[in-house]
Amino acid sequence: MKFRDWDINLKVRLFGEALLDISFWTVFPFLTLYFSDSIGRALTSMLLIFSQILAVITALFGGYFADTYGRKRMMSISVIGEGVGFLIFALGATSFMHSPYLSFAGFTLASIFMSFYQPASQAMIADVVDPRHRSHVYSIFYMMVNVAVVVGPILGSIVFHDFTVETLLAIAFFDLVLLVLLQKFGHETAPLALNPELRKAQSSKSLGSVIVEQIKNYTLIFKDKIFFLYILAGIIIAQATMQLDLLFPLFIKEKIGNSTVLGISLTGEQLFGFIVSINGFFVAALTVFVTRMMSRYQEKFVFMNSSFLFGIALFLFAAIATPYGAIVAIILYSFAELMTVGIQQNFVSKLAPEDKRAMYFSAAGLRYNLGKVIAPLAITLSAAIGYFFTFSLIALLAFLSGIIYYIMYVKYENSSRSEHSI
């Protein structure tokens, strides 16, 4: 599917989200260090868990609202809320306020609205793209995110520490740019929202009935054994992959420290930014190539071996605590990440009924949202048992995730064969 054939919604989002993602990744990798220095490692860990629990709860409603009231409306509301959150973050970071707790409240608000955005965004792709091309389109968006992952940390290592407020204000500004693009060029794609009668019926419901309906819908979704295994394996692997933004920066700063790479002297923070940029570069450069290559293999083996490779990379990262050991580990980590790009969202779109597509994507988002809840525990655990044993435990969990993915696909293949035989 060529870019000129894309729906205008996709073109607008690709450009607008690129601006937003670059600015976001200028900040996000350095938040653990920022808050740990301000309020301590243990409290940072607990507050991160609390903020992500709130994000989990709101994400579940995000899918319902996107299906009922529309993708465009929910994406616009989410962008506004995220921008307000980063403005509050910036206010707390100013010299006259200097309140890390206010800043954290702003980050929490931004996280909540980010979790509203994703179900609508991913469901919109499924709405307007033929199933044959979905994996390819999802991989393009993933590649765009990782271009931001290359550029953002490089900028962040230069500007975030010295120009924190200005950087956060830039994020809020790009939220405004994306909002303008969505309003001017975007159009609605949700089947339910496009039906005036169904939309009117939904809008007449009380908040209590909406909550009850939500619980019933998600109960039905999670009774789908295949989808439940997909979520379970995803949560386990997500908390492992998120250590790139949580445990990696602390480990590099405290265990590797100031280093020389290719004749260039780097501080611990700069080395971390370099490592994250390597990850982003490999993902941005190879996403489409690896996605096409993985399409030749059975999905169950792709998912399983991706988790196994994540586990190997995490173990090597701690076992070889040197700059070049970290570089080798991050390359393996990056390839593991690339293996399942595109096929993850496409798998959800195959399972989901059309009228509940965003709800399925919202539920699928629990992989990352619950992973974010669990992941900060590794910071506390590392203080108790050390980095090596913490990384080793996370690596074992990644292997467990691979086994669950394999079991899930066996059940999915058996179910598909049964349906075709009827």
CSV table of C-alpha atoms in Angstrom, one decimal:
chain,number,residue,atom,x,y,z
A,1,MET,CA,0.0,0.0,0.0
A,2,LYS,CA,1.6,3.2,-1.2
A,3,PHE,CA,1.6,6.4,0.9
A,4,ARG,CA,-0.4,8.4,-1.7
A,5,ASP,CA,-3.2,5.8,-1.2
A,6,TRP,CA,-3.4,6.4,2.5
A,7,ASP,CA,-6.5,7.9,4.2
A,8,ILE,CA,-6.0,11.6,5.1
A,9,ASN,CA,-6.4,10.6,8.8
A,10,LEU,CA,-3.3,8.5,8.6
A,11,LYS,CA,-1.2,11.2,6.8
A,12,VAL,CA,-2.2,13.8,9.4
A,13,ARG,CA,-1.4,11.5,12.3
A,14,LEU,CA,1.9,10.4,10.9
A,15,PHE,CA,3.1,14.0,10.7
A,16,GLY,CA,1.5,15.4,13.9
A,17,GLU,CA,2.5,12.4,16.0
A,18,ALA,CA,6.1,12.6,14.7
A,19,LEU,CA,6.4,16.2,16.1
A,20,LEU,CA,4.9,15.1,19.4
A,21,ASP,CA,6.9,11.9,19.7
A,22,ILE,CA,10.2,13.7,19.1
A,23,SER,CA,9.5,16.2,21.9
A,24,PHE,CA,8.1,13.5,24.2
A,25,TRP,CA,11.3,11.3,23.8
A,26,THR,CA,13.4,14.3,24.5
A,27,VAL,CA,12.0,14.1,28.1
A,28,PHE,CA,10.8,10.6,28.9
A,29,PRO,CA,14.0,8.6,29.1
A,30,PHE,CA,15.4,11.1,31.7
A,31,LEU,CA,12.4,11.2,34.0
A,32,THR,CA,13.6,8.4,36.3
A,33,LEU,CA,16.8,10.3,36.9
A,34,TYR,CA,15.0,13.6,37.3
A,35,PHE,CA,12.5,12.5,39.9
A,36,SER,CA,15.0,10.2,41.7
A,37,ASP,CA,17.3,13.1,42.2
A,38,SER,CA,14.4,15.3,43.5
A,39,ILE,CA,12.4,12.9,45.7
A,40,GLY,CA,14.5,9.7,46.0
A,41,ARG,CA,14.4,6.4,44.3
A,42,ALA,CA,11.9,4.5,46.5
A,43,LEU,CA,9.3,7.3,46.4
A,44,THR,CA,9.8,7.7,42.7
A,45,SER,CA,9.1,4.0,42.2
A,46,MET,CA,5.9,4.2,44.3
A,47,LEU,CA,4.6,7.3,42.5
A,48,LEU,CA,5.3,5.8,39.1
A,49,ILE,CA,3.3,2.8,40.1
A,50,PHE,CA,0.4,5.0,41.3
A,51,SER,CA,0.4,7.1,38.2
A,52,GLN,CA,0.3,4.0,35.9
A,53,ILE,CA,-2.6,2.4,38.0
A,54,LEU,CA,-4.6,5.5,37.2
A,55,ALA,CA,-3.6,5.2,33.5
A,56,VAL,CA,-4.8,1.6,33.5
A,57,ILE,CA,-8.2,2.5,34.8
A,58,THR,CA,-8.7,5.4,32.4
A,59,ALA,CA,-7.4,3.3,29.4
A,60,LEU,CA,-10.3,0.8,29.8
A,61,PHE,CA,-12.8,3.7,29.4
A,62,GLY,CA,-10.8,5.0,26.5
A,63,GLY,CA,-11.7,2.1,24.2
A,64,TYR,CA,-15.4,2.5,25.1
A,65,PHE,CA,-15.5,6.2,24.5
A,66,ALA,CA,-13.6,5.8,21.2
A,67,ASP,CA,-16.1,3.2,19.9
A,68,THR,CA,-19.1,5.2,21.2
A,69,TYR,CA,-18.2,8.9,20.6
A,70,GLY,CA,-15.6,8.6,17.9
A,71,ARG,CA,-11.9,8.2,17.3
A,72,LYS,CA,-11.4,11.9,16.3
A,73,ARG,CA,-13.2,13.3,19.3
A,74,MET,CA,-11.3,11.1,21.8
A,75,MET,CA,-7.9,11.8,20.1
A,76,SER,CA,-8.6,15.5,20.3
A,77,ILE,CA,-9.6,15.4,24.0
A,78,SER,CA,-6.5,13.3,24.7
A,79,VAL,CA,-4.2,15.7,23.0
A,80,ILE,CA,-5.7,18.7,25.0
A,81,GLY,CA,-5.3,16.8,28.3
A,82,GLU,CA,-1.8,15.7,27.6
A,83,GLY,CA,-0.8,19.3,26.8
A,84,VAL,CA,-2.3,20.6,30.0
A,85,GLY,CA,-0.4,17.9,31.9
A,86,PHE,CA,2.9,18.9,30.5
A,87,LEU,CA,2.1,22.6,31.2
A,88,ILE,CA,1.6,21.7,34.9
A,89,PHE,CA,4.8,19.6,34.8
A,90,ALA,CA,6.6,22.8,33.4
A,91,LEU,CA,5.1,25.0,36.1
A,92,GLY,CA,6.4,22.6,38.9
A,93,ALA,CA,9.8,22.7,37.3
A,94,THR,CA,10.2,26.5,37.3
A,95,SER,CA,12.6,28.1,39.7
A,96,PHE,CA,9.9,30.0,41.6
A,97,MET,CA,7.7,26.9,42.1
A,98,HIS,CA,10.4,24.2,42.2
A,99,SER,CA,7.8,21.5,43.2
A,100,PRO,CA,8.7,17.9,42.0
A,101,TYR,CA,5.3,16.8,43.4
A,102,LEU,CA,3.4,19.3,41.2
A,103,SER,CA,5.6,18.2,38.3
A,104,PHE,CA,4.7,14.5,39.0
A,105,ALA,CA,1.0,15.4,39.1
A,106,GLY,CA,1.4,17.0,35.7
A,107,PHE,CA,3.2,13.9,34.3
A,108,THR,CA,0.5,11.7,35.8
A,109,LEU,CA,-2.3,13.7,34.1
A,110,ALA,CA,-0.4,13.5,30.8
A,111,SER,CA,0.0,9.7,31.2
A,112,ILE,CA,-3.7,9.4,31.8
A,113,PHE,CA,-4.6,11.2,28.6
A,114,MET,CA,-2.0,9.3,26.7
A,115,SER,CA,-3.7,6.1,27.6
A,116,PHE,CA,-7.0,7.6,26.2
A,117,TYR,CA,-5.3,8.4,22.9
A,118,GLN,CA,-3.9,5.0,21.9
A,119,PRO,CA,-7.0,2.8,21.6
A,120,ALA,CA,-8.7,5.4,19.4
A,121,SER,CA,-5.5,5.9,17.3
A,122,GLN,CA,-4.9,2.2,16.7
A,123,ALA,CA,-8.6,1.4,16.0
A,124,MET,CA,-8.6,4.2,13.4
A,125,ILE,CA,-5.9,2.4,11.5
A,126,ALA,CA,-8.0,-0.7,11.5
A,127,ASP,CA,-11.1,1.3,10.4
A,128,VAL,CA,-9.5,2.7,7.2
A,129,VAL,CA,-6.9,0.1,6.2
A,130,ASP,CA,-7.6,-3.2,4.4
A,131,PRO,CA,-6.6,-6.2,6.6
A,132,ARG,CA,-4.0,-7.1,4.0
A,133,HIS,CA,-2.1,-3.9,4.5
A,134,ARG,CA,-2.5,-3.4,8.3
A,135,SER,CA,0.8,-4.9,9.4
A,136,HIS,CA,2.6,-2.7,6.9
A,137,VAL,CA,0.9,0.5,8.1
A,138,TYR,CA,1.3,-0.3,11.7
A,139,SER,CA,5.0,-0.9,11.1
A,140,ILE,CA,5.3,2.5,9.4
A,141,PHE,CA,3.8,4.2,12.4
A,142,TYR,CA,6.1,2.2,14.7
A,143,MET,CA,9.1,3.2,12.6
A,144,MET,CA,8.1,6.8,12.9
A,145,VAL,CA,8.0,6.5,16.7
A,146,ASN,CA,11.5,5.1,16.7
A,147,VAL,CA,12.8,7.8,14.5
A,148,ALA,CA,11.7,10.0,17.4
A,149,VAL,CA,13.5,7.6,19.8
A,150,VAL,CA,16.7,8.3,17.9
A,151,VAL,CA,16.3,12.1,17.7
A,152,GLY,CA,14.6,12.7,21.1
A,153,PRO,CA,17.2,11.2,23.5
A,154,ILE,CA,20.0,13.0,21.7
A,155,LEU,CA,18.2,16.3,22.1
A,156,GLY,CA,17.3,15.4,25.7
A,157,SER,CA,20.9,14.7,26.7
A,158,ILE,CA,21.7,18.2,25.6
A,159,VAL,CA,18.7,20.3,26.6
A,160,PHE,CA,16.5,18.5,29.3
A,161,HIS,CA,18.8,19.0,32.3
A,162,ASP,CA,19.6,22.7,31.5
A,163,PHE,CA,16.4,23.7,29.8
A,164,THR,CA,13.7,21.6,31.5
A,165,VAL,CA,10.9,24.1,31.5
A,166,GLU,CA,11.5,25.1,27.9
A,167,THR,CA,11.5,21.5,26.8
A,168,LEU,CA,8.2,20.7,28.6
A,169,LEU,CA,6.6,23.8,27.0
A,170,ALA,CA,7.7,22.6,23.6
A,171,ILE,CA,5.8,19.3,24.2
A,172,ALA,CA,2.7,21.3,25.1
A,173,PHE,CA,3.1,23.3,21.9
A,174,PHE,CA,3.3,20.3,19.7
A,175,ASP,CA,0.2,18.9,21.4
A,176,LEU,CA,-1.5,22.0,20.2
A,177,VAL,CA,-0.1,21.5,16.6
A,178,LEU,CA,-1.5,18.0,16.5
A,179,LEU,CA,-4.9,19.2,17.8
A,180,VAL,CA,-5.1,21.8,15.0
A,181,LEU,CA,-4.2,19.1,12.4
A,182,LEU,CA,-6.8,16.7,13.7
A,183,GLN,CA,-9.5,19.3,13.7
A,184,LYS,CA,-8.7,20.7,10.3
A,185,PHE,CA,-8.0,17.5,8.3
A,186,GLY,CA,-9.3,14.5,10.4
A,187,HIS,CA,-12.6,12.8,9.9
A,188,GLU,CA,-14.6,10.3,11.9
A,189,THR,CA,-14.2,6.6,11.2
A,190,ALA,CA,-15.9,4.8,14.2
A,191,PRO,CA,-18.8,2.7,12.9
A,192,LEU,CA,-21.0,3.4,16.0
A,193,ALA,CA,-20.2,7.1,16.1
A,194,LEU,CA,-21.2,7.4,12.4
A,195,ASN,CA,-24.6,6.0,13.1
A,196,PRO,CA,-26.8,8.9,14.5
A,197,GLU,CA,-29.5,6.7,16.0
A,198,LEU,CA,-27.0,4.5,17.9
A,199,ARG,CA,-25.0,7.5,18.9
A,200,LYS,CA,-28.1,9.2,20.4
A,201,ALA,CA,-29.0,6.0,22.3
A,202,GLN,CA,-25.6,5.8,23.8
A,203,SER,CA,-25.5,9.5,24.8
A,204,SER,CA,-28.7,9.1,26.7
A,205,LYS,CA,-27.3,6.6,29.1
A,206,SER,CA,-26.4,7.5,32.6
A,207,LEU,CA,-22.8,7.3,34.0
A,208,GLY,CA,-23.8,4.4,36.2
A,209,SER,CA,-25.2,2.4,33.3
A,210,VAL,CA,-22.1,3.2,31.2
A,211,ILE,CA,-19.8,1.8,34.0
A,212,VAL,CA,-21.9,-1.4,34.3
A,213,GLU,CA,-21.9,-1.8,30.5
A,214,GLN,CA,-18.2,-1.4,30.5
A,215,ILE,CA,-17.7,-4.1,33.1
A,216,LYS,CA,-19.9,-6.5,31.2
A,217,ASN,CA,-18.1,-5.8,27.9
A,218,TYR,CA,-14.7,-6.3,29.4
A,219,THR,CA,-15.8,-9.4,31.2
A,220,LEU,CA,-16.8,-10.9,27.9
A,221,ILE,CA,-13.6,-9.8,26.3
A,222,PHE,CA,-11.4,-11.5,29.0
A,223,LYS,CA,-13.5,-14.7,28.8
A,224,ASP,CA,-11.8,-15.1,25.4
A,225,LYS,CA,-9.0,-17.5,26.5
A,226,ILE,CA,-6.8,-16.7,23.5
A,227,PHE,CA,-7.0,-12.9,24.1
A,228,PHE,CA,-6.5,-13.4,27.8
A,229,LEU,CA,-3.2,-15.3,27.2
A,230,TYR,CA,-2.2,-12.6,24.7
A,231,ILE,CA,-2.7,-10.0,27.5
A,232,LEU,CA,-0.9,-12.1,30.1
A,233,ALA,CA,2.2,-12.7,28.0
A,234,GLY,CA,2.2,-9.1,26.9
A,235,ILE,CA,2.1,-7.8,30.5
A,236,ILE,CA,5.1,-9.9,31.4
A,237,ILE,CA,7.2,-8.9,28.4
A,238,ALA,CA,6.1,-5.2,28.6
A,239,GLN,CA,7.5,-4.8,32.1
A,240,ALA,CA,10.8,-6.3,30.9
A,241,THR,CA,11.1,-4.0,27.9
A,242,MET,CA,10.2,-0.9,29.9
A,243,GLN,CA,13.3,-1.3,31.9
A,244,LEU,CA,15.0,0.6,29.1
A,245,ASP,CA,13.5,3.7,30.6
A,246,LEU,CA,13.6,2.8,34.2
A,247,LEU,CA,16.4,0.5,35.3
A,248,PHE,CA,18.8,1.0,32.4
A,249,PRO,CA,19.6,4.7,33.2
A,250,LEU,CA,20.2,4.0,36.9
A,251,PHE,CA,22.4,0.9,36.0
A,252,ILE,CA,24.4,2.8,33.4
A,253,LYS,CA,24.9,5.8,35.7
A,254,GLU,CA,25.9,3.8,38.9
A,255,LYS,CA,27.6,0.6,37.5
A,256,ILE,CA,29.2,1.8,34.2
A,257,GLY,CA,29.5,5.5,34.8
A,258,ASN,CA,31.7,7.8,32.8
A,259,SER,CA,33.0,6.0,29.8
A,260,THR,CA,34.9,6.4,26.5
A,261,VAL,CA,33.2,5.1,23.4
A,262,LEU,CA,35.0,5.3,20.1
A,263,GLY,CA,37.4,7.9,21.6
A,264,ILE,CA,34.6,10.1,22.9
A,265,SER,CA,34.2,10.7,26.6
A,266,LEU,CA,30.7,10.4,27.9
A,267,THR,CA,29.0,10.9,31.3
A,268,GLY,CA,26.7,8.2,32.5
A,269,GLU,CA,23.6,10.2,31.4
A,270,GLN,CA,25.2,10.8,27.9
A,271,LEU,CA,26.0,7.1,27.6
A,272,PHE,CA,22.4,6.2,28.4
A,273,GLY,CA,21.2,8.7,25.8
A,274,PHE,CA,23.6,7.1,23.3
A,275,ILE,CA,22.3,3.6,24.1
A,276,VAL,CA,18.7,4.6,23.7
A,277,SER,CA,19.6,6.3,20.4
A,278,ILE,CA,21.2,3.1,19.1
A,279,ASN,CA,17.9,1.3,19.9
A,280,GLY,CA,15.9,3.9,18.1
A,281,PHE,CA,18.3,4.0,15.1
A,282,PHE,CA,18.1,0.2,14.6
A,283,VAL,CA,14.3,0.2,15.0
A,284,ALA,CA,13.8,3.2,12.7
A,285,ALA,CA,16.2,1.8,10.0
A,286,LEU,CA,15.1,-1.8,10.0
A,287,THR,CA,11.4,-1.8,11.0
A,288,VAL,CA,9.9,-2.4,7.5
A,289,PHE,CA,12.7,-4.8,6.5
A,290,VAL,CA,12.4,-7.0,9.6
A,291,THR,CA,8.6,-6.9,9.5
A,292,ARG,CA,8.6,-8.2,5.9
A,293,MET,CA,11.2,-10.8,6.9
A,294,MET,CA,9.2,-12.0,9.9
A,295,SER,CA,6.1,-12.4,7.7
A,296,ARG,CA,7.8,-15.5,6.2
A,297,TYR,CA,7.6,-17.3,9.5
A,298,GLN,CA,4.8,-18.6,11.6
A,299,GLU,CA,3.6,-15.9,14.1
A,300,LYS,CA,3.8,-18.2,17.1
A,301,PHE,CA,7.5,-18.7,16.6
A,302,VAL,CA,8.1,-15.0,15.9
A,303,PHE,CA,6.4,-14.0,19.2
A,304,MET,CA,8.1,-16.7,21.2
A,305,ASN,CA,11.6,-16.1,19.9
A,306,SER,CA,11.2,-12.3,20.3
A,307,SER,CA,10.5,-12.9,24.1
A,308,PHE,CA,13.5,-15.3,24.3
A,309,LEU,CA,15.8,-12.8,22.6
A,310,PHE,CA,14.6,-10.0,25.0
A,311,GLY,CA,15.6,-12.3,27.9
A,312,ILE,CA,19.0,-13.0,26.5
A,313,ALA,CA,19.7,-9.2,25.9
A,314,LEU,CA,18.6,-8.3,29.4
A,315,PHE,CA,20.8,-10.9,31.0
A,316,LEU,CA,23.8,-9.9,28.9
A,317,PHE,CA,23.3,-6.2,29.8
A,318,ALA,CA,23.9,-6.9,33.5
A,319,ALA,CA,26.4,-9.7,33.0
A,320,ILE,CA,28.8,-7.5,30.9
A,321,ALA,CA,28.7,-4.2,32.7
A,322,THR,CA,30.8,-2.2,30.2
A,323,PRO,CA,29.9,0.3,27.5
A,324,TYR,CA,30.5,-2.1,24.6
A,325,GLY,CA,28.6,-4.9,26.5
A,326,ALA,CA,25.7,-2.5,26.7
A,327,ILE,CA,25.9,-1.7,23.0
A,328,VAL,CA,25.8,-5.4,22.1
A,329,ALA,CA,22.9,-6.0,24.4
A,330,ILE,CA,20.9,-3.1,23.1
A,331,ILE,CA,21.3,-4.3,19.5
A,332,LEU,CA,19.9,-7.8,20.5
A,333,TYR,CA,17.2,-6.0,22.4
A,334,SER,CA,16.3,-3.9,19.4
A,335,PHE,CA,16.0,-6.9,17.1
A,336,ALA,CA,13.8,-8.6,19.6
A,337,GLU,CA,11.6,-5.5,19.6
A,338,LEU,CA,11.4,-5.4,15.8
A,339,MET,CA,10.3,-9.0,15.4
A,340,THR,CA,6.7,-8.4,16.5
A,341,VAL,CA,6.2,-4.9,15.1
A,342,GLY,CA,2.9,-4.8,13.1
A,343,ILE,CA,1.7,-8.3,13.9
A,344,GLN,CA,0.8,-7.4,17.4
A,345,GLN,CA,-1.9,-4.9,16.5
A,346,ASN,CA,-2.9,-6.9,13.4
A,347,PHE,CA,-3.5,-9.9,15.7
A,348,VAL,CA,-5.8,-7.8,17.9
A,349,SER,CA,-7.7,-6.6,14.8
A,350,LYS,CA,-8.3,-10.2,13.7
A,351,LEU,CA,-9.8,-11.1,17.1
A,352,ALA,CA,-11.9,-8.0,17.6
A,353,PRO,CA,-15.5,-7.6,16.3
A,354,GLU,CA,-15.8,-4.4,14.2
A,355,ASP,CA,-18.2,-2.6,16.7
A,356,LYS,CA,-15.9,-3.3,19.6
A,357,ARG,CA,-12.6,-2.7,17.9
A,358,ALA,CA,-11.4,0.2,20.1
A,359,MET,CA,-12.4,-1.7,23.2
A,360,TYR,CA,-10.2,-4.7,22.2
A,361,PHE,CA,-7.3,-2.3,21.5
A,362,SER,CA,-8.0,-0.6,24.8
A,363,ALA,CA,-7.9,-4.0,26.6
A,364,ALA,CA,-4.8,-4.9,24.6
A,365,GLY,CA,-3.2,-1.7,25.9
A,366,LEU,CA,-3.3,-3.3,29.4
A,367,ARG,CA,-0.2,-5.1,28.3
A,368,TYR,CA,1.7,-1.8,28.4
A,369,ASN,CA,-0.3,-0.1,31.1
A,370,LEU,CA,-0.1,-3.0,33.6
A,371,GLY,CA,3.5,-3.5,32.5
A,372,LYS,CA,4.1,0.1,33.5
A,373,VAL,CA,2.6,-0.6,36.9
A,374,ILE,CA,4.8,-3.6,37.6
A,375,ALA,CA,8.0,-2.3,36.0
A,376,PRO,CA,9.0,0.4,38.6
A,377,LEU,CA,9.2,-2.4,41.2
A,378,ALA,CA,12.4,-3.4,39.6
A,379,ILE,CA,13.9,-0.1,40.9
A,380,THR,CA,13.1,-1.1,44.5
A,381,LEU,CA,14.1,-4.7,43.9
A,382,SER,CA,17.5,-3.6,42.6
A,383,ALA,CA,18.2,-1.8,45.8
A,384,ALA,CA,17.4,-5.0,47.8
A,385,ILE,CA,19.1,-7.8,45.7
A,386,GLY,CA,21.4,-5.9,43.3
A,387,TYR,CA,21.2,-5.2,39.6
A,388,PHE,CA,22.6,-8.5,38.4
A,389,PHE,CA,19.9,-10.7,40.1
A,390,THR,CA,17.2,-8.2,39.2
A,391,PHE,CA,18.0,-8.3,35.5
A,392,SER,CA,18.3,-12.1,35.7
A,393,LEU,CA,14.8,-12.4,37.2
A,394,ILE,CA,13.4,-10.1,34.5
A,395,ALA,CA,15.1,-12.2,31.9
A,396,LEU,CA,13.5,-15.4,33.2
A,397,LEU,CA,10.1,-13.6,33.1
A,398,ALA,CA,10.7,-12.8,29.4
A,399,PHE,CA,11.3,-16.5,28.7
A,400,LEU,CA,8.1,-17.3,30.5
A,401,SER,CA,6.3,-14.8,28.2
A,402,GLY,CA,7.6,-16.6,25.2
A,403,ILE,CA,6.2,-19.9,26.4
A,404,ILE,CA,2.8,-18.3,27.0
A,405,TYR,CA,2.8,-16.8,23.5
A,406,TYR,CA,3.4,-20.2,22.0
A,407,ILE,CA,0.5,-21.8,24.0
A,408,MET,CA,-1.7,-18.9,22.9
A,409,TYR,CA,-1.0,-19.4,19.2
A,410,VAL,CA,-1.6,-23.2,19.4
A,411,LYS,CA,-5.0,-22.5,20.8
A,412,TYR,CA,-5.7,-19.8,18.2
A,413,GLU,CA,-4.7,-22.1,15.3
A,414,ASN,CA,-6.9,-24.9,16.7
A,415,SER,CA,-9.8,-22.5,17.1
A,416,SER,CA,-9.4,-21.2,13.5
A,417,ARG,CA,-9.3,-24.8,12.1
A,418,SER,CA,-12.5,-25.6,14.1
A,419,GLU,CA,-14.4,-22.6,12.7
A,420,HIS,CA,-13.4,-23.4,9.1
A,421,SER,CA,-14.5,-27.0,9.5
A,422,ILE,CA,-18.0,-26.0,10.4
